[in-house]
XYZ file of C-alpha atoms in Angstrom:
491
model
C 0.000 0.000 0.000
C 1.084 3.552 -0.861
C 0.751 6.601 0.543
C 0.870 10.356 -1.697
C 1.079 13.213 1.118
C 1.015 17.334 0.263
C 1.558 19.320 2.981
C 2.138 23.541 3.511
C 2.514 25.503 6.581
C 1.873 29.432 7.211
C 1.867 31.844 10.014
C -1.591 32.275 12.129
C -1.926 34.491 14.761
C -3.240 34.092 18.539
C -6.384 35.366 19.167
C -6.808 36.117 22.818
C -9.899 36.575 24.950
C -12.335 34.296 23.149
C -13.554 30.129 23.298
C -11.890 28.744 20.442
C -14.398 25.991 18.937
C -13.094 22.722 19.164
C -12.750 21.497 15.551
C -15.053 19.579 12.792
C -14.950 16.127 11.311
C -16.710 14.856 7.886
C -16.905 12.035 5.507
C -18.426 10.447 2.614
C -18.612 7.015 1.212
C -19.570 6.298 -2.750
C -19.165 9.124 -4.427
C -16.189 9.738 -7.196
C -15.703 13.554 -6.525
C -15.593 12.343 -2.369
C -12.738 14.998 -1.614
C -15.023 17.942 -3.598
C -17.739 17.078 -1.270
C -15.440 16.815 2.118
C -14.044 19.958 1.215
C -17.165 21.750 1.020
C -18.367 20.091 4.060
C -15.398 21.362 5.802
C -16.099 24.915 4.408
C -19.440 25.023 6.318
C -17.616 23.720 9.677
C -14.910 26.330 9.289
C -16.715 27.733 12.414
C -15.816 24.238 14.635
C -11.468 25.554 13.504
C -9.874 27.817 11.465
C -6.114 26.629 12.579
C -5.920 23.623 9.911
C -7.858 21.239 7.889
C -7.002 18.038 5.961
C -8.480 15.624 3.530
C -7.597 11.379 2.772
C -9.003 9.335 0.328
C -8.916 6.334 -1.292
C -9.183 4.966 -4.594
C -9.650 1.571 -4.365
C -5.632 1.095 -4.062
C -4.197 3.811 -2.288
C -4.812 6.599 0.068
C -4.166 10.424 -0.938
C -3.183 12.809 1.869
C -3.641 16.774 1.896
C -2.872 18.210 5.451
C -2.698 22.543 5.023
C -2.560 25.182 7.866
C -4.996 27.801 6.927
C -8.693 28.439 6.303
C -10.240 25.986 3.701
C -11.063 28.543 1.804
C -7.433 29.614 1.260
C -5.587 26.218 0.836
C -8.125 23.690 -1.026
C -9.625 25.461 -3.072
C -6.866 25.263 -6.143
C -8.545 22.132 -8.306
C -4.750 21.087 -8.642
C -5.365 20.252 -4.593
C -8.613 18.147 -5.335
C -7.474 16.394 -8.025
C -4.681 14.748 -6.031
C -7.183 13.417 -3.647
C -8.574 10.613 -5.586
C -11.307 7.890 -5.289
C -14.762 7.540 -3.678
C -14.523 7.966 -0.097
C -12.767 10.530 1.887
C -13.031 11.927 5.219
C -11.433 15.197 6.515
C -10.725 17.807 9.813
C -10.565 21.254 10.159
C -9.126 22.184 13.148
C -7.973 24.097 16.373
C -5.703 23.178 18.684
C -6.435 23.389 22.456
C -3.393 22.523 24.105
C -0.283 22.238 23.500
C 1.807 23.665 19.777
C 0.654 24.377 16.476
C 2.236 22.862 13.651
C 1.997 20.658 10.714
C 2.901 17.042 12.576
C -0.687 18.076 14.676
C -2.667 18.404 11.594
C -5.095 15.658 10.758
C -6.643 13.471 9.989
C -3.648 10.866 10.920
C -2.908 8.110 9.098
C -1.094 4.867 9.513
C -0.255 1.417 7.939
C -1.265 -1.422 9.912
C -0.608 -5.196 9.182
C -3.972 -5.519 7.402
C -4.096 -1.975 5.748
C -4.168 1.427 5.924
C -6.243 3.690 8.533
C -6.901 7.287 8.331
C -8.965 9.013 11.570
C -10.063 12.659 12.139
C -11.556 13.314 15.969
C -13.379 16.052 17.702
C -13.312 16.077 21.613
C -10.657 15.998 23.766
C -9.456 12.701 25.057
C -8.550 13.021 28.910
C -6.683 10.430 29.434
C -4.527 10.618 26.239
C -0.839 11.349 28.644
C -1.562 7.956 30.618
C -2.100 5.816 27.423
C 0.709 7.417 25.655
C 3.284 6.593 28.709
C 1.685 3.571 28.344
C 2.119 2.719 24.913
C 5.643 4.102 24.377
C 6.626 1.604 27.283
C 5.585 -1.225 24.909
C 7.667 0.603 22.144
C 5.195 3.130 20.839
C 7.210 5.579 19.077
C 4.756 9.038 18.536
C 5.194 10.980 15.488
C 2.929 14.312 16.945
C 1.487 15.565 20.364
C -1.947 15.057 19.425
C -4.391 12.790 21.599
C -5.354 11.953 18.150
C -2.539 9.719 17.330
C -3.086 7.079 20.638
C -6.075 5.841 19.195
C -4.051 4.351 15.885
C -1.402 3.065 18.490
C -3.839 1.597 20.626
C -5.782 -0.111 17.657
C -1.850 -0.903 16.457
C -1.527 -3.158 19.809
C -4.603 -4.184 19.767
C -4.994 -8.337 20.015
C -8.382 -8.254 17.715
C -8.788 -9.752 14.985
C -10.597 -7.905 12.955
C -10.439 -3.477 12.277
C -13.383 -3.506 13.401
C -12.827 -5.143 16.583
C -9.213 -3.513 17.131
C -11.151 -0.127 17.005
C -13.616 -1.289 19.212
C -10.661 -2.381 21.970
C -9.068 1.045 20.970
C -12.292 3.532 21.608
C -13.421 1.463 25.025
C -10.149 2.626 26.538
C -10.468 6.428 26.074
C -11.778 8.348 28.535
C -13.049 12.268 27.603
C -15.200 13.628 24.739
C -15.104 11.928 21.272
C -16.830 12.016 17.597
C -14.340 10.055 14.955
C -14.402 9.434 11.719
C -12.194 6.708 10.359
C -11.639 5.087 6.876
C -10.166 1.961 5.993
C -9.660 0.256 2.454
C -13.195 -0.893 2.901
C -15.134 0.907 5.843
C -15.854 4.171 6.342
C -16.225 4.135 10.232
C -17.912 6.500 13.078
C -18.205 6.706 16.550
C -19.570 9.056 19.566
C -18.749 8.524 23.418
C -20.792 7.039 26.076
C -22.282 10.765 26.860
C -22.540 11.984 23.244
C -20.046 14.866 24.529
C -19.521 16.009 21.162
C -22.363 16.000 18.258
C -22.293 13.385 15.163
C -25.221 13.157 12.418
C -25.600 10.778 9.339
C -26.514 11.682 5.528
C -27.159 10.863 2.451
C -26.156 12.128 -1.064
C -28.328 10.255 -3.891
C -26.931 7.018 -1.982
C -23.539 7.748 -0.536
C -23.241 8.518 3.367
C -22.036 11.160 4.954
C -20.857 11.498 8.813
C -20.610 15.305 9.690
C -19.930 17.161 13.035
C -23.321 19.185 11.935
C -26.417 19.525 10.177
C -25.349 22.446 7.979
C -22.280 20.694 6.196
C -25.395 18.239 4.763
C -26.813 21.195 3.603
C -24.160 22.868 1.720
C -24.101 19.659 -0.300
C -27.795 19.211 -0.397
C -27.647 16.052 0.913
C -30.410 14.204 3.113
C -30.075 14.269 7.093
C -30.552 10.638 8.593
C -30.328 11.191 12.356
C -27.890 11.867 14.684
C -25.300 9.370 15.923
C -26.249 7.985 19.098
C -24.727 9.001 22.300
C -21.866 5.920 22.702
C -23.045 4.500 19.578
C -20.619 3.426 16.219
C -21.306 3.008 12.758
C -19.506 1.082 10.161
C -20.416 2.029 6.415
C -19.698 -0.480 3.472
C -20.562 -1.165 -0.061
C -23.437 -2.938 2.051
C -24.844 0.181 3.751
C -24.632 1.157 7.638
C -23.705 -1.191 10.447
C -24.809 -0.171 14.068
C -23.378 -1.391 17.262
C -23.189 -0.250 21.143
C -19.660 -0.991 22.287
C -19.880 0.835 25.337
C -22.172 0.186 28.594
C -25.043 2.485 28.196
C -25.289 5.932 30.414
C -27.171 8.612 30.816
C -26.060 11.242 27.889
C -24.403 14.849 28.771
C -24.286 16.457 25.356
C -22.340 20.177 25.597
C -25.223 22.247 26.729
C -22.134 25.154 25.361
C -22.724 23.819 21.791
C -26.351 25.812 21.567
C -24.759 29.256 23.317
C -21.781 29.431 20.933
C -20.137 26.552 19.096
C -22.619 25.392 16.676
C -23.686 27.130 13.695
C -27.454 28.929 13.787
C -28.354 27.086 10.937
C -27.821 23.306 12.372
C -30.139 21.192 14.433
C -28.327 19.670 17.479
C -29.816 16.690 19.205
C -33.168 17.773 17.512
C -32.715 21.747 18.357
C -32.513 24.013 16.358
C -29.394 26.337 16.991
C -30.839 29.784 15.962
C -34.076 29.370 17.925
C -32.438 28.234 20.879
C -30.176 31.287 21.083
C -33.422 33.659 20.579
C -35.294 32.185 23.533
C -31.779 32.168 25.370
C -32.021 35.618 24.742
C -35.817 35.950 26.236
C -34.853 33.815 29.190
C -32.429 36.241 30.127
C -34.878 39.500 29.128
C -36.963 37.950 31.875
C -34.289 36.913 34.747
C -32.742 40.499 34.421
C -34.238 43.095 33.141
C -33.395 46.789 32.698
C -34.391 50.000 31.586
C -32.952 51.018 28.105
C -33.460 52.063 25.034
C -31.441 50.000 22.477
C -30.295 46.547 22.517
C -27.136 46.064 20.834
C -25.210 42.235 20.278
C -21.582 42.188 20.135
C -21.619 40.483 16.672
C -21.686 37.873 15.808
C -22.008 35.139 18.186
C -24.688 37.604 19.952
C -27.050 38.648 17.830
C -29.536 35.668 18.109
C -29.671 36.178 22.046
C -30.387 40.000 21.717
C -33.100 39.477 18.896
C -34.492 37.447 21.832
C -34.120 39.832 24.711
C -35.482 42.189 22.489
C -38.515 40.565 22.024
C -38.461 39.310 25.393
C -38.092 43.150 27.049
C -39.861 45.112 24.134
C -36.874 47.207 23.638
C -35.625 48.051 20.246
C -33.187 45.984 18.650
C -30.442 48.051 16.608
C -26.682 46.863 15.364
C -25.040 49.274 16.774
C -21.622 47.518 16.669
C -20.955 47.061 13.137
C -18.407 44.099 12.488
C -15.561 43.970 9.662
C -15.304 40.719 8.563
C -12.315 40.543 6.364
C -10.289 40.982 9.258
C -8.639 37.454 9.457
C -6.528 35.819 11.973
C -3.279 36.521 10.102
C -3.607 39.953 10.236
C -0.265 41.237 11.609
C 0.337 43.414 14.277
C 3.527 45.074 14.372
C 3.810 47.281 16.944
C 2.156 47.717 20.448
C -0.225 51.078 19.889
C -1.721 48.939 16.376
C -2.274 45.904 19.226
C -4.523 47.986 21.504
C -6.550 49.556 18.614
C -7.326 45.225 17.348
C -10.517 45.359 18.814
C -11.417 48.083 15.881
C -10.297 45.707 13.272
C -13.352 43.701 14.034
C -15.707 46.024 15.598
C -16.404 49.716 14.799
C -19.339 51.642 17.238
C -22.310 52.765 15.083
C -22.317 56.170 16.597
C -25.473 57.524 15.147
C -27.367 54.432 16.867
C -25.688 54.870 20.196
C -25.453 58.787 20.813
C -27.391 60.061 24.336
C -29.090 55.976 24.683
C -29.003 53.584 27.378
C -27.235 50.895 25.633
C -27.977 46.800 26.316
C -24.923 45.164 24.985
C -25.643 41.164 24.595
C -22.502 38.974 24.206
C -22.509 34.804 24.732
C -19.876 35.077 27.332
C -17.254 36.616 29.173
C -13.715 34.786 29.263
C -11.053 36.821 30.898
C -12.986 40.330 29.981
C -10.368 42.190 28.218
C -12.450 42.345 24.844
C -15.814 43.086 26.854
C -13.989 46.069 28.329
C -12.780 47.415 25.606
C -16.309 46.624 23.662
C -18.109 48.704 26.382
C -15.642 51.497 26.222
C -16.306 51.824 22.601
C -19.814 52.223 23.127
C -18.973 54.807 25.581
C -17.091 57.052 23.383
C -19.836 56.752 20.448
C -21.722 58.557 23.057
C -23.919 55.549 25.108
C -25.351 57.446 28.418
C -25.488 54.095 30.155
C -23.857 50.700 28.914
C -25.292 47.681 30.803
C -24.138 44.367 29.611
C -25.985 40.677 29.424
C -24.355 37.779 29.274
C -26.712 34.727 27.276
C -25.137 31.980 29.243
C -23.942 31.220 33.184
C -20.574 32.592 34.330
C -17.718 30.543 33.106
C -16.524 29.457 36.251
C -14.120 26.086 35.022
C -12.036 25.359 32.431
C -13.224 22.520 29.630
C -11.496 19.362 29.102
C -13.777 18.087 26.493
C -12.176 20.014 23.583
C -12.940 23.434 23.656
C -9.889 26.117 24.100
C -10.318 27.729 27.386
C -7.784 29.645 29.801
C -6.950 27.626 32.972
C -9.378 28.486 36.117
C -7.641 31.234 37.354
C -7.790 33.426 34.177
C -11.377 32.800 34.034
C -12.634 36.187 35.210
C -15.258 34.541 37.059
C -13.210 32.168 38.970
C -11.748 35.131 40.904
C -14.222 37.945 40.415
C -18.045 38.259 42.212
C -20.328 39.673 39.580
C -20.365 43.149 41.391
C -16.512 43.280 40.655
C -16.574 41.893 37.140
C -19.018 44.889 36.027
C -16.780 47.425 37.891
C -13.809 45.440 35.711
C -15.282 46.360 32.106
C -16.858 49.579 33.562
C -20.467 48.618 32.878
C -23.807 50.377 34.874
C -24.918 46.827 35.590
C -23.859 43.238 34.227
C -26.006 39.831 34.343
C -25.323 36.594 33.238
C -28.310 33.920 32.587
C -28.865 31.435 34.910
C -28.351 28.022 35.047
C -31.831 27.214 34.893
C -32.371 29.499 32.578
C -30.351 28.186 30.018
C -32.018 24.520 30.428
C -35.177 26.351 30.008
C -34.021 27.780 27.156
C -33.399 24.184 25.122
C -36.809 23.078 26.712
C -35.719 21.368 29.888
C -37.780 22.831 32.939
C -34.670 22.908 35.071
C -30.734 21.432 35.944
C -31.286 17.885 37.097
C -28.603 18.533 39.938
C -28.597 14.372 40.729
C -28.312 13.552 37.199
C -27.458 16.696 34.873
C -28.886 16.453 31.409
C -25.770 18.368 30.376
C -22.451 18.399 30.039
C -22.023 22.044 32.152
C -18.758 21.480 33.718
C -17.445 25.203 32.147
C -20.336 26.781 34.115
C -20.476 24.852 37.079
C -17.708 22.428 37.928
C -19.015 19.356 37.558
C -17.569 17.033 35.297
C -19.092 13.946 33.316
C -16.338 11.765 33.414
C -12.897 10.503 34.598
C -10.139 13.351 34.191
C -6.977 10.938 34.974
C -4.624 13.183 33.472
C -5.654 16.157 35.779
C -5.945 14.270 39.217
C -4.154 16.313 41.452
C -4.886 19.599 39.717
C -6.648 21.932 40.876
C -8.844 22.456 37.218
C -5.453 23.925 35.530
C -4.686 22.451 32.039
C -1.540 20.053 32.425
C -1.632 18.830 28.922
C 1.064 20.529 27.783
C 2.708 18.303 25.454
C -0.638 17.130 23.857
C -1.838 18.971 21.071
C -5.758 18.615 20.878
C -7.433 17.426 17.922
C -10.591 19.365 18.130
C-alpha cells in the first residue's frame, strides 16, 4: 500500500480573549468527486477551527493525503489540490488546537499502515486520558510521530490483540476516557463513533446514496444532501458497499451532550440533538430578558455570536433591537500586528461603534460570554465614546466558572474572570452600569428542559459549574489547571 502526502505551513496568529471551537470532522462514502464534497463540508464547519484542515481518500488502491494550515477557503480550493485526492470515499478535519503547539505534525486526519491496511482518523473532543495511554504505549515501544491525543487511538488499535479493524477499534475507543466524535476510513469501511455521553455532536446523511458522517447539520446542507439522524450518544457506525452497520460498544449511560454547543459553538443554521441552533439562542435571549431586566433604550449584540440572544431579549423586554456595533469581517486571523499602539486599537479591526445608533441611549450590549474580559472592556468602552449614556451588559449563558477538558480552548481556572471575580466586581472590571449573566436554569429552560437535574445533569455544564461527566486521569491532582502541555488537541 502507498501513501501520496502534500503538505504547507503558514503563520496564524493568537487570538486572545475568546472560546476557540473545538474542531469539525466529515466524511463520505460512494461518491467519485468524495474529496469535492469533504471539502465543502469542511467549508461550512470552518466555524468548529480555522487553525488547519485536511483531507484522505482512497481509490480503491491507495490513500491520498492533503494536510494545510490555513482556512479551507485559502488552501483547497486550487482544483490542482482536489485532483490529487482521488477515489470515492474521503473523510477530513478542520481544526484548532487546544493545548499544547501548532504545527503541521498536529494536523489531521492521521494516518497509519497497519498489518492488514491502511487507517486514516479525524476526531473532535478531547481525550482526557490521552498522557496515561501514551506513557503507556511508548513503554511497549510506541514511538509518537505528533502531540496530538489523536494519534493514541491508531497506536492503541496498532496493539490491539483483535482480529478484525473492526474489533481492534472497538478495543481502541473502550479505553479512552473524555469527549469523542471520529471518523475513520479503511480500504473498505468508512467508520464513526460518539462517546458514552454523546459529549460532542455526530449526524448521518445521504447524497443520492452515498453517506455522509458530519460534526453538523449544515455541512449536509451545503451539499444538499439528506439528514438521517444523529449518531447515538456511545453508539458506532460502520459504512460499506453494504450500507450502515450499528453497534453499542460501550455500557449504556445517561447522555451529557455540551449544553455550550447551543450558546456558541454550533452554527445557527444546524439542528443539534433535535434543536434548532438559531431558535435556541433567541429564547436564550428571552430567558435572560426575563431573569434580568433593565431600563434602556437599544439593545445592541456584540456580533456575531450575539445577535440571536439580543433578537431574543429584544422581544423578550420590548426594547428596540439596533446593530449598533458594526463588524468587519475581512479581518482574518493573520492579520499582523507590528507594533504595540496597532495591538490595543485590534478590537477596531473587528468592531467599529455605530455612533449615530448609540449617541445620548441607554445601551444593552448582549454577548454569549465573558472569558477573561479584556475584549468586553474594551467593547463597552467603545460604546462609551460613540456617546452611550449608560452601557449595561448581558451575558446569554452562566458565568464561566471552570475550564473545559472536552475540547474546547479555554484559559486555565484562574484566568477565568469569574473564577476570581463576584459579579459586582466583574461589572466594575469592564466599567459597565450593571452586568447579568443567565442562569443556570435558565439556560435549560431555554433548550426546553424545565430545570438542571442537579442528581443527574442532562448536560455536560462542567465550564459553568464544575461538575464534570467523566474521569479526568490526566488532571488528578490539579486543581482544574490544564496540564496537557505536550498534547496537542485534535478538536
Amino acid at each position: 500500500m502507498t501513501l501520496q502526502t502534500s503538505e504547507t505551513t503558514n503563520t496564524l496568529e493568537d487570538e486572545g480573549d475568546a472560546f476557540r471551537d473545538e474542531c469539525g470532522v466529515f466524511g463520505i462514502y460512494g461518491r467519485q468527486d468524495a474529496a469535492a464534497v469533504v471539502t465543502l463540508g469542511l467549508h461550512a464547519l470552518q466555524h468548529r477551527g480555522q487553525e488547519a484542515a485536511g483531507i484522505v481518500s482512497y481509490d480503491g488502491k491507495q490513500f491520498f493525503v492533503e494536510r494545510h494550515i490555513g482556512l479551507i477557503g485559502d488552501t483547497f480550493t486550487k482544483q490542482s489540490v482536489i485532483d490529487r485526492l482521488q477515489g470515492s470515499r474521503a473523510i477530513g478535519h478542520t481544526r484548532y488546537s487546544t493545548t499544547g503547539g501548532e504545527g503541521l505534525r498536529n494536523v489531521q486526519p492521521f494516518f497509519a499502515e497497519f498489518a492488514g491496511g491502511g487507517f486514516a482518523v479525524a476526531h473532535n473532543g478531547n481525550i482526557t486520558n490521552a498522557m496515561t495511554l501514551q506513557k503507556q504505549l511508548q513503554k511497549r515501544g510506541a514511538i509518537f510521530s505528533s502531540t496530538s491525543d489523536t494519534e493514541t487511538i491508531l497506536h492503541l488499535i496498532a496493539v490491539s490483540s483483535g482480529t478484525q479493524l473492526v474489533d481492534k477499534f472497538i478495543d481502541a475507543i473502550t479505553q479512552l476516557e473524555g469527549a469523542f466524535s471520529l471518523v475513520g476510513l479503511s480500504e473498505k469501511k468508512m467508520i464513526g463513533a460518539r462517546d458514552p455521553l454523546g459529549i460532542r455532536p455526530l449526524v448521518l446523511g445521504d447524497l443520492d446514496g452515498a453517506y455522509i458522517l458530519a460534526s453538523e447539520t449544515c455541512a449536509l446542507d451545503i451539499i444538499g444532501a439528506r439528514f438521517v439522524r444523529d449518531i447515538k450518544p456511545g453508539e458506532m457506525v460502520i459504512v460499506t458497499d453494504k450500507g450502515v452497520e450499528s453497534r453499542f460498544p460501550f455500557e449504556k449511560t445517561k447522555p451529557r451532550f455540551c449544553i455550550f454547543e447551543y450558546v456558541y459553538f454550533a452554527r445557527p443554521d444546524s439542528i443539534i440533538e433535535g434543536r434548532n441552533v438559531y431558535e435556541a439562542r433567541k429564547k436564550i435571549g428571552t430567558e435572560l430578558a426575563v431573569e434580568s431586566p433593565v431600563e434602556a433604550d437599544l439593545v445592541v449584540p456584540v456580533p456575531d455570536s450575539g445577535v440571536p440572544a439580543a433578537i431574543g431579549f429584544a422581544q423578550g423586554s420590548g426594547i428596540p433591537f439596533e446593530l449598533g456595533i458594526i463588524r468587519n469581517h475581512y479581518v482574518g486571523r493573520t492579520f499582523i500586528q507590528p507594533t504595540a499602539a496597532i495591538r490595543h486599537m485590534g478590537v477596531k479591526l473587528k468592531h467599529n461603534a455605530n455612533k449615530r445608533m448609540l449617541e445620548g441611549k441607554r445601551v444593552v450590549l448582549v454577548d454569549d460570554s465573558i472569558v477573561r474580559g479584556t475584549t468586553s472592556q474594551k467593547i463597552v468602552q467603545m460604546v462609551r465614546e460613540a456617546g452611550a449614556r449608560e452601557v449595561h451588559m448581558r451575558i446569554a449563558s452562566p458565568p464561566t466558572m471552570s475550564s473545559c477538558f472536552y475540547g474546547v480552548d479555554t484559559p486555565e481556572k484562574a484566568k477565568l474572570l469569574a473564577s476570581r471575580m463576584s459579579i459586582e466586581e466583574m461589572a466594575d472590571f469592564i466599567r459597565v452600569d450593571s452586568l447579568a449573566f443567565l442562569s443556570i436554569d435558565g439556560l435549560y429552560r431555554a433548550v426546553n428542559e424545565p430545570s438542571r437535574n442537579n442528581e443527574q445533569p442532562q448536560f455536560c455544564d462542567a465550564c459553568f459549574t464544575g461538575d464534570y461527566p467523566t474521569q479526568l486521569t490526566d488532571h488528578e491532582g490539579v486543581d482544574n489547571v490544564r496540564t496537557l502541555s505536550l498534547l496537542a488537541n485534535n478538536g
